[in-house]
JSON list of C-alpha atoms in Angstrom, two decimals:
[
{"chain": "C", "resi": 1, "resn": "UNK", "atom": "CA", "xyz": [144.32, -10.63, 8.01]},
{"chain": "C", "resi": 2, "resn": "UNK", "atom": "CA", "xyz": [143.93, -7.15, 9.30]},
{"chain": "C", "resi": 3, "resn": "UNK", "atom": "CA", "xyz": [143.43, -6.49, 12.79]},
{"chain": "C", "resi": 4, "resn": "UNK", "atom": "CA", "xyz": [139.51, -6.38, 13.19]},
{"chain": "C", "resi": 5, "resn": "UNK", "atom": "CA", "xyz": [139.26, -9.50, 10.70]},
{"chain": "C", "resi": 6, "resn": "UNK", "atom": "CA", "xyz": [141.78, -11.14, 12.98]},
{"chain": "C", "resi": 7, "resn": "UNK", "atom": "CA", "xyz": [139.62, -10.51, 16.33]},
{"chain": "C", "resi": 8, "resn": "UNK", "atom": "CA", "xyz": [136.59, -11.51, 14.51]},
{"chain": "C", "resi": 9, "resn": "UNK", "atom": "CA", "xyz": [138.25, -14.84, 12.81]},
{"chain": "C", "resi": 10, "resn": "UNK", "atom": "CA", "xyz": [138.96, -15.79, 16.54]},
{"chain": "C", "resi": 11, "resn": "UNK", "atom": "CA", "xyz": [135.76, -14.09, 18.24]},
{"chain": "C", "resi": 12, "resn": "UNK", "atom": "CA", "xyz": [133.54, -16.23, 15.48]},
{"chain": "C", "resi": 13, "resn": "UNK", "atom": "CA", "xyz": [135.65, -19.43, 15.97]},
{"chain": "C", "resi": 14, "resn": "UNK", "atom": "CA", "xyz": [134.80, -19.54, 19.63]},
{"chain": "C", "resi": 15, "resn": "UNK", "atom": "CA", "xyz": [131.19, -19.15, 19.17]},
{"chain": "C", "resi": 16, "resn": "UNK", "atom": "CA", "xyz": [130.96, -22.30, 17.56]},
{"chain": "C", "resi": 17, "resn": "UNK", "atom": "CA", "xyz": [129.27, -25.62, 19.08]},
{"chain": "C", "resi": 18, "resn": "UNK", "atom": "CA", "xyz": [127.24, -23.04, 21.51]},
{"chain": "C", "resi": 19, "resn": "UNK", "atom": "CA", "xyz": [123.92, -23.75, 21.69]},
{"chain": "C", "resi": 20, "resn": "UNK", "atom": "CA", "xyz": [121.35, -22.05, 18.88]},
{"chain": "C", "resi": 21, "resn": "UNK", "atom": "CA", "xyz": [125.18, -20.30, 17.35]},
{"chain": "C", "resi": 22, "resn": "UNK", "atom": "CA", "xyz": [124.29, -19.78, 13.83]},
{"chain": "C", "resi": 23, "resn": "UNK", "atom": "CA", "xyz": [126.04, -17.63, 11.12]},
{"chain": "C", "resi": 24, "resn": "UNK", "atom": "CA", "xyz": [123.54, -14.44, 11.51]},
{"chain": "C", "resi": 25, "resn": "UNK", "atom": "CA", "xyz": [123.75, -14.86, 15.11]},
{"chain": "C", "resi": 26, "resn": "UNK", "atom": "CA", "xyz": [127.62, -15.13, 15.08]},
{"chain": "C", "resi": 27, "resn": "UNK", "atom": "CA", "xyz": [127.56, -12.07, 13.25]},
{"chain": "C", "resi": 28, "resn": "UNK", "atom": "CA", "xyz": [125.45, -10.53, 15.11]},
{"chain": "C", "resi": 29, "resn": "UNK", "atom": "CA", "xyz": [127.12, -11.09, 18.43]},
{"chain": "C", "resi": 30, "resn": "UNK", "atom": "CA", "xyz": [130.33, -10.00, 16.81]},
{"chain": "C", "resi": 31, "resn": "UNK", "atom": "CA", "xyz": [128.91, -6.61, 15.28]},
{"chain": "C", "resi": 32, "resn": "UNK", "atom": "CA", "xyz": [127.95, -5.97, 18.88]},
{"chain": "C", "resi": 33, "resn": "UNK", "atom": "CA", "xyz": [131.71, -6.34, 20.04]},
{"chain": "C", "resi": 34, "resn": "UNK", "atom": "CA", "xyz": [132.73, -4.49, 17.00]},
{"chain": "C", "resi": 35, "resn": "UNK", "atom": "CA", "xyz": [130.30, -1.65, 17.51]},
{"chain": "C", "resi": 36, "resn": "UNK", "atom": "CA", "xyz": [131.63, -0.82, 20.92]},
{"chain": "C", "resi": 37, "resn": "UNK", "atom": "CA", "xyz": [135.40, -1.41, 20.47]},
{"chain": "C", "resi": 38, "resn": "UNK", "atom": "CA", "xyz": [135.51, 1.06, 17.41]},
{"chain": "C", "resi": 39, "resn": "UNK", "atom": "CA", "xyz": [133.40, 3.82, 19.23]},
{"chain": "C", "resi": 40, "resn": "UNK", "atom": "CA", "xyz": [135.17, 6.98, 18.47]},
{"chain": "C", "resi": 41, "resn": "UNK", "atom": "CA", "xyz": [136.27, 8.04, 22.17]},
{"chain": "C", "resi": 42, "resn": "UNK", "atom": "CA", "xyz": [138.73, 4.94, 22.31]},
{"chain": "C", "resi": 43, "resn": "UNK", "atom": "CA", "xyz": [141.76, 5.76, 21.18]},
{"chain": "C", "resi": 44, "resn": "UNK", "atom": "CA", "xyz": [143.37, 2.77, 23.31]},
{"chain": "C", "resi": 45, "resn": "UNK", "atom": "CA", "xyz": [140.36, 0.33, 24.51]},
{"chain": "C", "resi": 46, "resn": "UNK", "atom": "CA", "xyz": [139.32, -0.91, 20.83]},
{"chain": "C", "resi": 47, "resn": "UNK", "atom": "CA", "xyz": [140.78, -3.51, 18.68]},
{"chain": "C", "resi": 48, "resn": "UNK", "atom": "CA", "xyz": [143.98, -2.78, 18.63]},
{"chain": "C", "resi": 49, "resn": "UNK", "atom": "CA", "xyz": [143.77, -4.13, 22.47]},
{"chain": "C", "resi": 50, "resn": "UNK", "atom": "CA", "xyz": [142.21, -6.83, 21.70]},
{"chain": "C", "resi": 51, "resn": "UNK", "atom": "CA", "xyz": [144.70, -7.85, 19.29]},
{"chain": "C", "resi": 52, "resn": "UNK", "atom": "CA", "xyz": [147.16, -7.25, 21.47]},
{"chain": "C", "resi": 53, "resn": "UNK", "atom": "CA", "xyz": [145.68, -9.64, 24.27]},
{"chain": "C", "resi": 54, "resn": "UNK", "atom": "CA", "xyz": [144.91, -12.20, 21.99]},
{"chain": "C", "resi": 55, "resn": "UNK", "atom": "CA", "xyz": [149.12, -12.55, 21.61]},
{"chain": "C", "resi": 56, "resn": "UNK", "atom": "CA", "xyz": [149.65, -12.40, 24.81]},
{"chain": "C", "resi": 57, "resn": "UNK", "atom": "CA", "xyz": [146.86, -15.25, 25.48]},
{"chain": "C", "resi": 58, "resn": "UNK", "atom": "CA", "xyz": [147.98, -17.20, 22.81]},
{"chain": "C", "resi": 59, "resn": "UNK", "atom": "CA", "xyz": [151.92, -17.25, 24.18]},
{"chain": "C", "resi": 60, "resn": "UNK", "atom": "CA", "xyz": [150.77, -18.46, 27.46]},
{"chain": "C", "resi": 61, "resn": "UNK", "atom": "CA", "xyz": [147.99, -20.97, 26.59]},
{"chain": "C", "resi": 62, "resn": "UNK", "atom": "CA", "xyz": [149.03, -24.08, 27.96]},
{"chain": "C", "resi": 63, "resn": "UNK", "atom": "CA", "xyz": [148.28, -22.11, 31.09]},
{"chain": "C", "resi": 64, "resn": "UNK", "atom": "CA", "xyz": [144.59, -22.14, 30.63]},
{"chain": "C", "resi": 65, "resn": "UNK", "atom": "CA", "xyz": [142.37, -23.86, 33.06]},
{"chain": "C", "resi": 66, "resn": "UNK", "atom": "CA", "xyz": [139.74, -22.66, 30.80]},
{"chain": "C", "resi": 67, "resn": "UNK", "atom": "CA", "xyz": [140.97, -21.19, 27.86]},
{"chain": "C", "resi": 68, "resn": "UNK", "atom": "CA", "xyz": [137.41, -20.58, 26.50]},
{"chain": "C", "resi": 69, "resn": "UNK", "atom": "CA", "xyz": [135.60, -18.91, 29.26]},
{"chain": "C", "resi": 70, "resn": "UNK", "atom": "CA", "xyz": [138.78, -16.54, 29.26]},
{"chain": "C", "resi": 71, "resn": "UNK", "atom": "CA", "xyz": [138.89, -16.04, 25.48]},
{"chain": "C", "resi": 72, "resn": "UNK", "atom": "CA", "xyz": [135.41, -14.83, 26.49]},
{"chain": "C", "resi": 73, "resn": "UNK", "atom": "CA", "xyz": [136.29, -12.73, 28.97]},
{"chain": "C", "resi": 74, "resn": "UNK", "atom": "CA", "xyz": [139.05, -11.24, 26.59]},
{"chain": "C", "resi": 75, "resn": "UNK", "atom": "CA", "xyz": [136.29, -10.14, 24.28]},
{"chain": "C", "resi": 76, "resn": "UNK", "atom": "CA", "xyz": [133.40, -8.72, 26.45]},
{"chain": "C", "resi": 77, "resn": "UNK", "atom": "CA", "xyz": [135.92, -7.41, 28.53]},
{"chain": "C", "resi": 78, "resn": "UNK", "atom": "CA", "xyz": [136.15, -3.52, 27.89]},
{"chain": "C", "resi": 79, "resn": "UNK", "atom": "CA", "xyz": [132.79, -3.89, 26.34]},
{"chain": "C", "resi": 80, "resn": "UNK", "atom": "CA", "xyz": [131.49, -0.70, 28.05]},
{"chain": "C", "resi": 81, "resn": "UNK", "atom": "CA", "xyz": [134.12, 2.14, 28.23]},
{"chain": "C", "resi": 82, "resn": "UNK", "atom": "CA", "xyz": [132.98, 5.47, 29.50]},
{"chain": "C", "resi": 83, "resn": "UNK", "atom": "CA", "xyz": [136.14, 7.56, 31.22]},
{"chain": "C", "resi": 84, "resn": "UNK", "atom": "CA", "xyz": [133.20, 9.72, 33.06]},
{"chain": "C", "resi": 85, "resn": "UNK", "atom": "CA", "xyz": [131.57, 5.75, 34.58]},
{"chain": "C", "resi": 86, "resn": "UNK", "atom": "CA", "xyz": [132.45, 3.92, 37.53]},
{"chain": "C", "resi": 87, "resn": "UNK", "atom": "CA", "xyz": [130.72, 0.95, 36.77]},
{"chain": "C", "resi": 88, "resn": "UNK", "atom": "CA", "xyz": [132.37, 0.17, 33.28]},
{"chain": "C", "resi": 89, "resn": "UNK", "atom": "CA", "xyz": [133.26, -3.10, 34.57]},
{"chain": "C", "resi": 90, "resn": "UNK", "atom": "CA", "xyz": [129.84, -4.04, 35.93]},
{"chain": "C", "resi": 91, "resn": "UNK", "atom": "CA", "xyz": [128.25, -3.00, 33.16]},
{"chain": "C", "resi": 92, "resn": "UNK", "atom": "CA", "xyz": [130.40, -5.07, 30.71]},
{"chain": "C", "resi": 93, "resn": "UNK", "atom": "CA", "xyz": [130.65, -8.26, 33.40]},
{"chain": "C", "resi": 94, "resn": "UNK", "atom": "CA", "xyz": [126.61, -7.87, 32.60]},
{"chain": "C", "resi": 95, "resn": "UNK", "atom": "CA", "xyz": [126.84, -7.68, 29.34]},
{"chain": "C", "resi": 96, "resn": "UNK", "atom": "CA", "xyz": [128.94, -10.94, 29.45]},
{"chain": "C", "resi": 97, "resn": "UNK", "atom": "CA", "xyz": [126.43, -12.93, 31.39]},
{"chain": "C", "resi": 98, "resn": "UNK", "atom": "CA", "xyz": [123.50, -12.39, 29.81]},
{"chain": "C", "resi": 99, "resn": "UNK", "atom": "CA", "xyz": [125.38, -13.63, 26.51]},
{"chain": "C", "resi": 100, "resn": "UNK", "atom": "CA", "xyz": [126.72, -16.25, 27.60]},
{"chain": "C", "resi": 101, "resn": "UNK", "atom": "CA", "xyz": [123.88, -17.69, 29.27]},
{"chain": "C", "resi": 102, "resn": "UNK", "atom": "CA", "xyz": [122.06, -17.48, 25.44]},
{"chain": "C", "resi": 103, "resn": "UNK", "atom": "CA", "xyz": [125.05, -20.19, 24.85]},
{"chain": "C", "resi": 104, "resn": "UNK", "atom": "CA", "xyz": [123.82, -22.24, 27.59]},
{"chain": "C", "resi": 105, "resn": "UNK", "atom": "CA", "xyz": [127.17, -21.93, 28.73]},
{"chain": "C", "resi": 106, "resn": "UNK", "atom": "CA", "xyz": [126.85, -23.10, 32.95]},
{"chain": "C", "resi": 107, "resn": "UNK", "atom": "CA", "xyz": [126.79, -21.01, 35.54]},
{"chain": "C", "resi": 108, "resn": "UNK", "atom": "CA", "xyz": [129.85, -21.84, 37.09]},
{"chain": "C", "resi": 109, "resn": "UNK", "atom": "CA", "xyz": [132.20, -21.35, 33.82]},
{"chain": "C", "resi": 110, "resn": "UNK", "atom": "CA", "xyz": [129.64, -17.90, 33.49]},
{"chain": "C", "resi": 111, "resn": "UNK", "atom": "CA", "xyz": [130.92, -16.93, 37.10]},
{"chain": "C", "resi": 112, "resn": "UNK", "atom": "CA", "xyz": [134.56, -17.20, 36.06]},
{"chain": "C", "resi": 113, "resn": "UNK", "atom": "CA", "xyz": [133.87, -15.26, 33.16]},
{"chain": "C", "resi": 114, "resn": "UNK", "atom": "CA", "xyz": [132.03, -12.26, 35.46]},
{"chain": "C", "resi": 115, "resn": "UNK", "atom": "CA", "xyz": [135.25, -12.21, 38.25]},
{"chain": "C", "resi": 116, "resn": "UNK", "atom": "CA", "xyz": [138.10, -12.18, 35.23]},
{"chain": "C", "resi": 117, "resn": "UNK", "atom": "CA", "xyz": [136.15, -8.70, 33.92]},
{"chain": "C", "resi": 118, "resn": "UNK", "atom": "CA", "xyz": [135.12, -7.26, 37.64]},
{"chain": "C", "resi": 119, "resn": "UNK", "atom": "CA", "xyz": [138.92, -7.90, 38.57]},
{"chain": "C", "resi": 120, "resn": "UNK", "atom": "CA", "xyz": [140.28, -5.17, 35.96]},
{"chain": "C", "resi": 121, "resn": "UNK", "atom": "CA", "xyz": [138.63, -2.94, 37.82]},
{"chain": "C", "resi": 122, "resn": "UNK", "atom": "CA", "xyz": [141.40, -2.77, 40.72]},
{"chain": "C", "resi": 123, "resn": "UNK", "atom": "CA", "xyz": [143.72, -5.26, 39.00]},
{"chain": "C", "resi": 124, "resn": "UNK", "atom": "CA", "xyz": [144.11, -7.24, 42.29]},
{"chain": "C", "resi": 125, "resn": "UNK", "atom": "CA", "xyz": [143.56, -10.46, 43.20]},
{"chain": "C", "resi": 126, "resn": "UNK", "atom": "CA", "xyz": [140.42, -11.33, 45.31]},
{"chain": "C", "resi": 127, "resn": "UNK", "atom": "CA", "xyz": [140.24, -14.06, 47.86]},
{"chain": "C", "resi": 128, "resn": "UNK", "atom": "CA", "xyz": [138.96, -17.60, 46.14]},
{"chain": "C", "resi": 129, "resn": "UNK", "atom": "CA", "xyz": [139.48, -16.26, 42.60]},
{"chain": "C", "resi": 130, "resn": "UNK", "atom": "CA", "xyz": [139.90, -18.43, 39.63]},
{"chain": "C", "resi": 131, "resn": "UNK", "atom": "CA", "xyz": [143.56, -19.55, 38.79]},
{"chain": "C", "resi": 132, "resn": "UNK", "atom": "CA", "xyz": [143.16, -17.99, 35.13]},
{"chain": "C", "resi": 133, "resn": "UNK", "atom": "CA", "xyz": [142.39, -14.92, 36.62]},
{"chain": "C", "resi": 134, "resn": "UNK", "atom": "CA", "xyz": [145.98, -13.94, 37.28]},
{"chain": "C", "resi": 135, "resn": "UNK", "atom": "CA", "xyz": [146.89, -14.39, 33.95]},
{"chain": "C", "resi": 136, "resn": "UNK", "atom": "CA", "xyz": [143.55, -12.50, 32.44]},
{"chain": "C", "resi": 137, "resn": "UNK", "atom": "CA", "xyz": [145.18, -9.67, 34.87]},
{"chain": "C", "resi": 138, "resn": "UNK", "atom": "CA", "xyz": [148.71, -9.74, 33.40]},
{"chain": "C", "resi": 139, "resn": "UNK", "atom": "CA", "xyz": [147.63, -9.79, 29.56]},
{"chain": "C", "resi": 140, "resn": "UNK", "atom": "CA", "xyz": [145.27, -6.95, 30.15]},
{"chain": "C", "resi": 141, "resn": "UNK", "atom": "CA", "xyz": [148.47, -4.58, 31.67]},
{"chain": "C", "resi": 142, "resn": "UNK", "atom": "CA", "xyz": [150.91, -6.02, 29.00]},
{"chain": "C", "resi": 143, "resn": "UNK", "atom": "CA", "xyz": [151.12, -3.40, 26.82]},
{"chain": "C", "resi": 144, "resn": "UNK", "atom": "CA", "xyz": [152.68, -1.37, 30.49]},
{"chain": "C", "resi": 145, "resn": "UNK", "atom": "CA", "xyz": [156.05, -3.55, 29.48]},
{"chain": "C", "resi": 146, "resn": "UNK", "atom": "CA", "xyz": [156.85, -2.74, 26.06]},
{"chain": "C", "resi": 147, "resn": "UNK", "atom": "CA", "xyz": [159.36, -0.84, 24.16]},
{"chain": "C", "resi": 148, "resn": "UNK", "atom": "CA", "xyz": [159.48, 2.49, 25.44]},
{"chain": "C", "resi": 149, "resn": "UNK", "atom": "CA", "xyz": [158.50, 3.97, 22.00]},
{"chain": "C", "resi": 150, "resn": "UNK", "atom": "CA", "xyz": [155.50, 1.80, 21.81]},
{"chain": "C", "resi": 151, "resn": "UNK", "atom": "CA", "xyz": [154.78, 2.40, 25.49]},
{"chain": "C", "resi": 152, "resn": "UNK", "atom": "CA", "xyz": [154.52, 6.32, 24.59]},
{"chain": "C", "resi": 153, "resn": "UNK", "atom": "CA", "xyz": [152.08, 5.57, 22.21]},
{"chain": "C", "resi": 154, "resn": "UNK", "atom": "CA", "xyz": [150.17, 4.01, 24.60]},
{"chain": "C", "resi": 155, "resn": "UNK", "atom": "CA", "xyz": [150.80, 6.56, 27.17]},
{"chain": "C", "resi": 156, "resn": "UNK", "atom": "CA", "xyz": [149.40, 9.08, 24.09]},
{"chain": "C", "resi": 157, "resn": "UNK", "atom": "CA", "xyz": [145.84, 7.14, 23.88]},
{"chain": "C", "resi": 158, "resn": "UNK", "atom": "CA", "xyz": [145.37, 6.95, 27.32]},
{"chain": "C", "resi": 159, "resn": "UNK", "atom": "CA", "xyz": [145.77, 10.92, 27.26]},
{"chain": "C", "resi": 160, "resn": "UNK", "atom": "CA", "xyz": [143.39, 11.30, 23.71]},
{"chain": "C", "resi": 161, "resn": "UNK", "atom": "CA", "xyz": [140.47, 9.12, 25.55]},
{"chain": "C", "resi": 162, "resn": "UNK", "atom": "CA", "xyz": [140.53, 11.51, 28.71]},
{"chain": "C", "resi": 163, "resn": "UNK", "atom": "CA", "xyz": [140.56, 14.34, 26.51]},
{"chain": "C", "resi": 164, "resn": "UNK", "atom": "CA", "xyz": [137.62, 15.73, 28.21]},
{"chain": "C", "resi": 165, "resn": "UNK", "atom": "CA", "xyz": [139.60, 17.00, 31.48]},
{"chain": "C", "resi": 166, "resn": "UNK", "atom": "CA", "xyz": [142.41, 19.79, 31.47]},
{"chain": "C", "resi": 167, "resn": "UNK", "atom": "CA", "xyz": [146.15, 18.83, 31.12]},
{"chain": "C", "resi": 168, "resn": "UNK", "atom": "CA", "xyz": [146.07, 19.83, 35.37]},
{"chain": "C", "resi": 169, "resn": "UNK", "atom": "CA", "xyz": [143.14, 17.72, 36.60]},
{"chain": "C", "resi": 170, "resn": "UNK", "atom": "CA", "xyz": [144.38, 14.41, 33.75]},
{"chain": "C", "resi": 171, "resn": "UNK", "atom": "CA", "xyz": [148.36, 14.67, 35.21]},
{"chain": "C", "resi": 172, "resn": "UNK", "atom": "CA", "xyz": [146.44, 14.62, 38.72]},
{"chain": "C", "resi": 173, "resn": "UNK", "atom": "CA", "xyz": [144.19, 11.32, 37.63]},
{"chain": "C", "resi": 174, "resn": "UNK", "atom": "CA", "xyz": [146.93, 9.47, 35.96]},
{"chain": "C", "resi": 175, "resn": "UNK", "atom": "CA", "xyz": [149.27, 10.07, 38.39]},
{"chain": "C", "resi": 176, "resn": "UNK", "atom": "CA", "xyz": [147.50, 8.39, 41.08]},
{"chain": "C", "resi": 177, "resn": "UNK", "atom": "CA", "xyz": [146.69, 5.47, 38.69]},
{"chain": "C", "resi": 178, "resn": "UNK", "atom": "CA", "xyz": [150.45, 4.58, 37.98]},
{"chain": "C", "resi": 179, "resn": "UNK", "atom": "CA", "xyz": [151.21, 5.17, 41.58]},
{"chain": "C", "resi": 180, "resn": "UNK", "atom": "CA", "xyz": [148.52, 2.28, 42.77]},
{"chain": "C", "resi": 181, "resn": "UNK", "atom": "CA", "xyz": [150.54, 0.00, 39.91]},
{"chain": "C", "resi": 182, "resn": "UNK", "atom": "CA", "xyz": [154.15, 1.49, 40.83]},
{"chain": "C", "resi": 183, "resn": "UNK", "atom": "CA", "xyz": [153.08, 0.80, 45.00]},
{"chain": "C", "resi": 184, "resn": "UNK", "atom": "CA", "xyz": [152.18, -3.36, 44.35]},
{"chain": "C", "resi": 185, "resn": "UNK", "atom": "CA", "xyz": [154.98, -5.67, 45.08]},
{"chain": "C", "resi": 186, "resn": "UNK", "atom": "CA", "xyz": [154.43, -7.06, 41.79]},
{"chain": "C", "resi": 187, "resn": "UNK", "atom": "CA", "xyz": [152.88, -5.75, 38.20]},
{"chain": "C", "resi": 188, "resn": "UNK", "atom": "CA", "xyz": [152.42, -9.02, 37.47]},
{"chain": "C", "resi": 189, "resn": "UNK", "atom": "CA", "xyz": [150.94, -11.99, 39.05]},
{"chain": "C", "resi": 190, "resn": "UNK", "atom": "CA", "xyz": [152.22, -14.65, 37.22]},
{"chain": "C", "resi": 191, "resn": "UNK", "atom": "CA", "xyz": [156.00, -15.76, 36.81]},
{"chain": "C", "resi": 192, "resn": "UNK", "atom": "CA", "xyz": [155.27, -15.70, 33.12]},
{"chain": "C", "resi": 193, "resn": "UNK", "atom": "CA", "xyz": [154.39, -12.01, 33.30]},
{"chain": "C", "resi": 194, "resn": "UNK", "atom": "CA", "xyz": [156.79, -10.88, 35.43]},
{"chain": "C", "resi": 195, "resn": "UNK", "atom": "CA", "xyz": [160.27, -12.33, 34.20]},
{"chain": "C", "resi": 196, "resn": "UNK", "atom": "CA", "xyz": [159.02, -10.84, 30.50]},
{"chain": "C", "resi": 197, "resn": "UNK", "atom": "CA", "xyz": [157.42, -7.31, 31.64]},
{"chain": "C", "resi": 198, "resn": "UNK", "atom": "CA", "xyz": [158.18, -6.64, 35.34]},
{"chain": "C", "resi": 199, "resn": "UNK", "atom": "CA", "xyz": [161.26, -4.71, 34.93]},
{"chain": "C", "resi": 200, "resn": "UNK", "atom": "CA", "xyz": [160.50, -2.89, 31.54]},
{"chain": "C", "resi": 201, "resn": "UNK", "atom": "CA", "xyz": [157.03, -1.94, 33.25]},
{"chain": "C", "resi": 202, "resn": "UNK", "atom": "CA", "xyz": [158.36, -0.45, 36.00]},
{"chain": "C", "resi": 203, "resn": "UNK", "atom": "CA", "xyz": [161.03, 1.66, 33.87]},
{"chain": "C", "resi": 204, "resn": "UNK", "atom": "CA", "xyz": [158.07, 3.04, 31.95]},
{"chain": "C", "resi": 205, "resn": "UNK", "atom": "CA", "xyz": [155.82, 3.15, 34.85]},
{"chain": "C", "resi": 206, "resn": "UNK", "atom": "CA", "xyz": [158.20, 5.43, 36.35]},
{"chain": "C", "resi": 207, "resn": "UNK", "atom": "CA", "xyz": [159.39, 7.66, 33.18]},
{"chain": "C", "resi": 208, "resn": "UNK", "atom": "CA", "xyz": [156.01, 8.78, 32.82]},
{"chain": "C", "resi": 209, "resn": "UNK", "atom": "CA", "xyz": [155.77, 9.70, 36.82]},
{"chain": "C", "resi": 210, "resn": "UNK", "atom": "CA", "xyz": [158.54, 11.68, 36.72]},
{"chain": "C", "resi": 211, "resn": "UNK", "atom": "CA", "xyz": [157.26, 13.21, 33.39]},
{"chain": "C", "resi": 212, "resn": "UNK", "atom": "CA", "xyz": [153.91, 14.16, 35.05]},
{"chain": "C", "resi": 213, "resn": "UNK", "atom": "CA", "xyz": [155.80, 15.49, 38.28]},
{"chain": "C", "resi": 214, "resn": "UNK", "atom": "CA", "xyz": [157.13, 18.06, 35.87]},
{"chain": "C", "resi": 215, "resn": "UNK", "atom": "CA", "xyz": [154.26, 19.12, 34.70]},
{"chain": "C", "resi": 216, "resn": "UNK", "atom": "CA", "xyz": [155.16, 17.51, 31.21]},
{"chain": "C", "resi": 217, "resn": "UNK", "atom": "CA", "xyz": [152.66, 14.89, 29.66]},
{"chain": "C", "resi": 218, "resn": "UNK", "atom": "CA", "xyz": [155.10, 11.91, 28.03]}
]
């Protein structure tokens, strides 16, 4: 399977035993994921990201409280992605509710769902947050530990989604982004996480600093 019949193989198989889940209404749900992951503006935040995720979640799922509610959370995620929004993560934490409630799911597994998406927005954990949430965290910043080839490429979408703002204002933006990673103790949250990416993260992290302090884009 391709990537996109991959995320919707897994997307559809999770739907299932839900309350009123059909097949038009699976595929309806799912066109609504698709639709906004394969917008033209993401170069970085579509599938591909997904797919990505999903191997990171499947390596470390034994580690799942809830491996559904964060499968969930995997999905709706990055549902809304406007670089010129603030509220991206509200907006998609929304999103995530009001479908899940259609499944009946409860509130409480719905609330875990909501504080996995609203804590991408800092990356950081808050007081009293779920245990899966730290690992939700680490597969979303995985991709920040690859090869350094593959980490360029990533480095290269970033750039192509913020195509909007000058080379000046974007080496300005980014800059301060990778420092608030670069200044944490810890990438990662989990051991997991860390032994595998912490040190290849930090090379890259780094790399592409010193590239921007140059003036250079990586």
């Amino acid at each position: 399977m391709n990537t996109e019949e991959e995320c919707k193989a897994r997307f559809q198989t999770l739907l299932e035993g839900y309350q009123g889940i059909t097949q038009p209404k699976k595929d309806s749900l799912w066109e609504e994921v698709k639709n906004r992951y394969t917008e033209s503006h993401r170069s970085y935040h579509n599938l591909n990201h997904l797919y990505q995720m999903l191997k990171e979640y499947d390596l470390v799922f034994p580690k799942w409280k809830d491996p559904e509610v964060a499968l969930f959370a995997l999905f709706y995620h990055d549902l809304i992605y406007d670089v010129t929004s603030k509220t991206n993560e509200e907006e998609s934490a929304k999103i995530a509710e009001k479908r899940l409630s259609e499944l009946a799911i409860t509130q409480n597994r719905i609330g875990i769902c909501v504080g996995h998406i609203l804590a991408t927005k800092s990356h950081r954990l808050g007081e009293n947050c779920h245990p899966d949430t730290s690992y939700f965290l680490d597969i979303d910043i995985s991709i920040l530990g690859s090869e350094e080839s593959k980490y360029i490429e990533y480095a290269k979408n970033i750039r192509k989604e913020y195509s909007i703002y000058s080379d000046e204002d974007y080496k300005k933006g980014r800059t301060q982004v990778l420092n608030h990673f670069i200044e944490n103790v810890r990438l990662f949250h989990t051991d997991s996480f860390f032994d595998r990416y912490e040190m290849q993260s930090r090379h890259n992290i780094k790399n592409e600093i010193h590239s921007l302090q140059k003036g250079e884009l990586i």
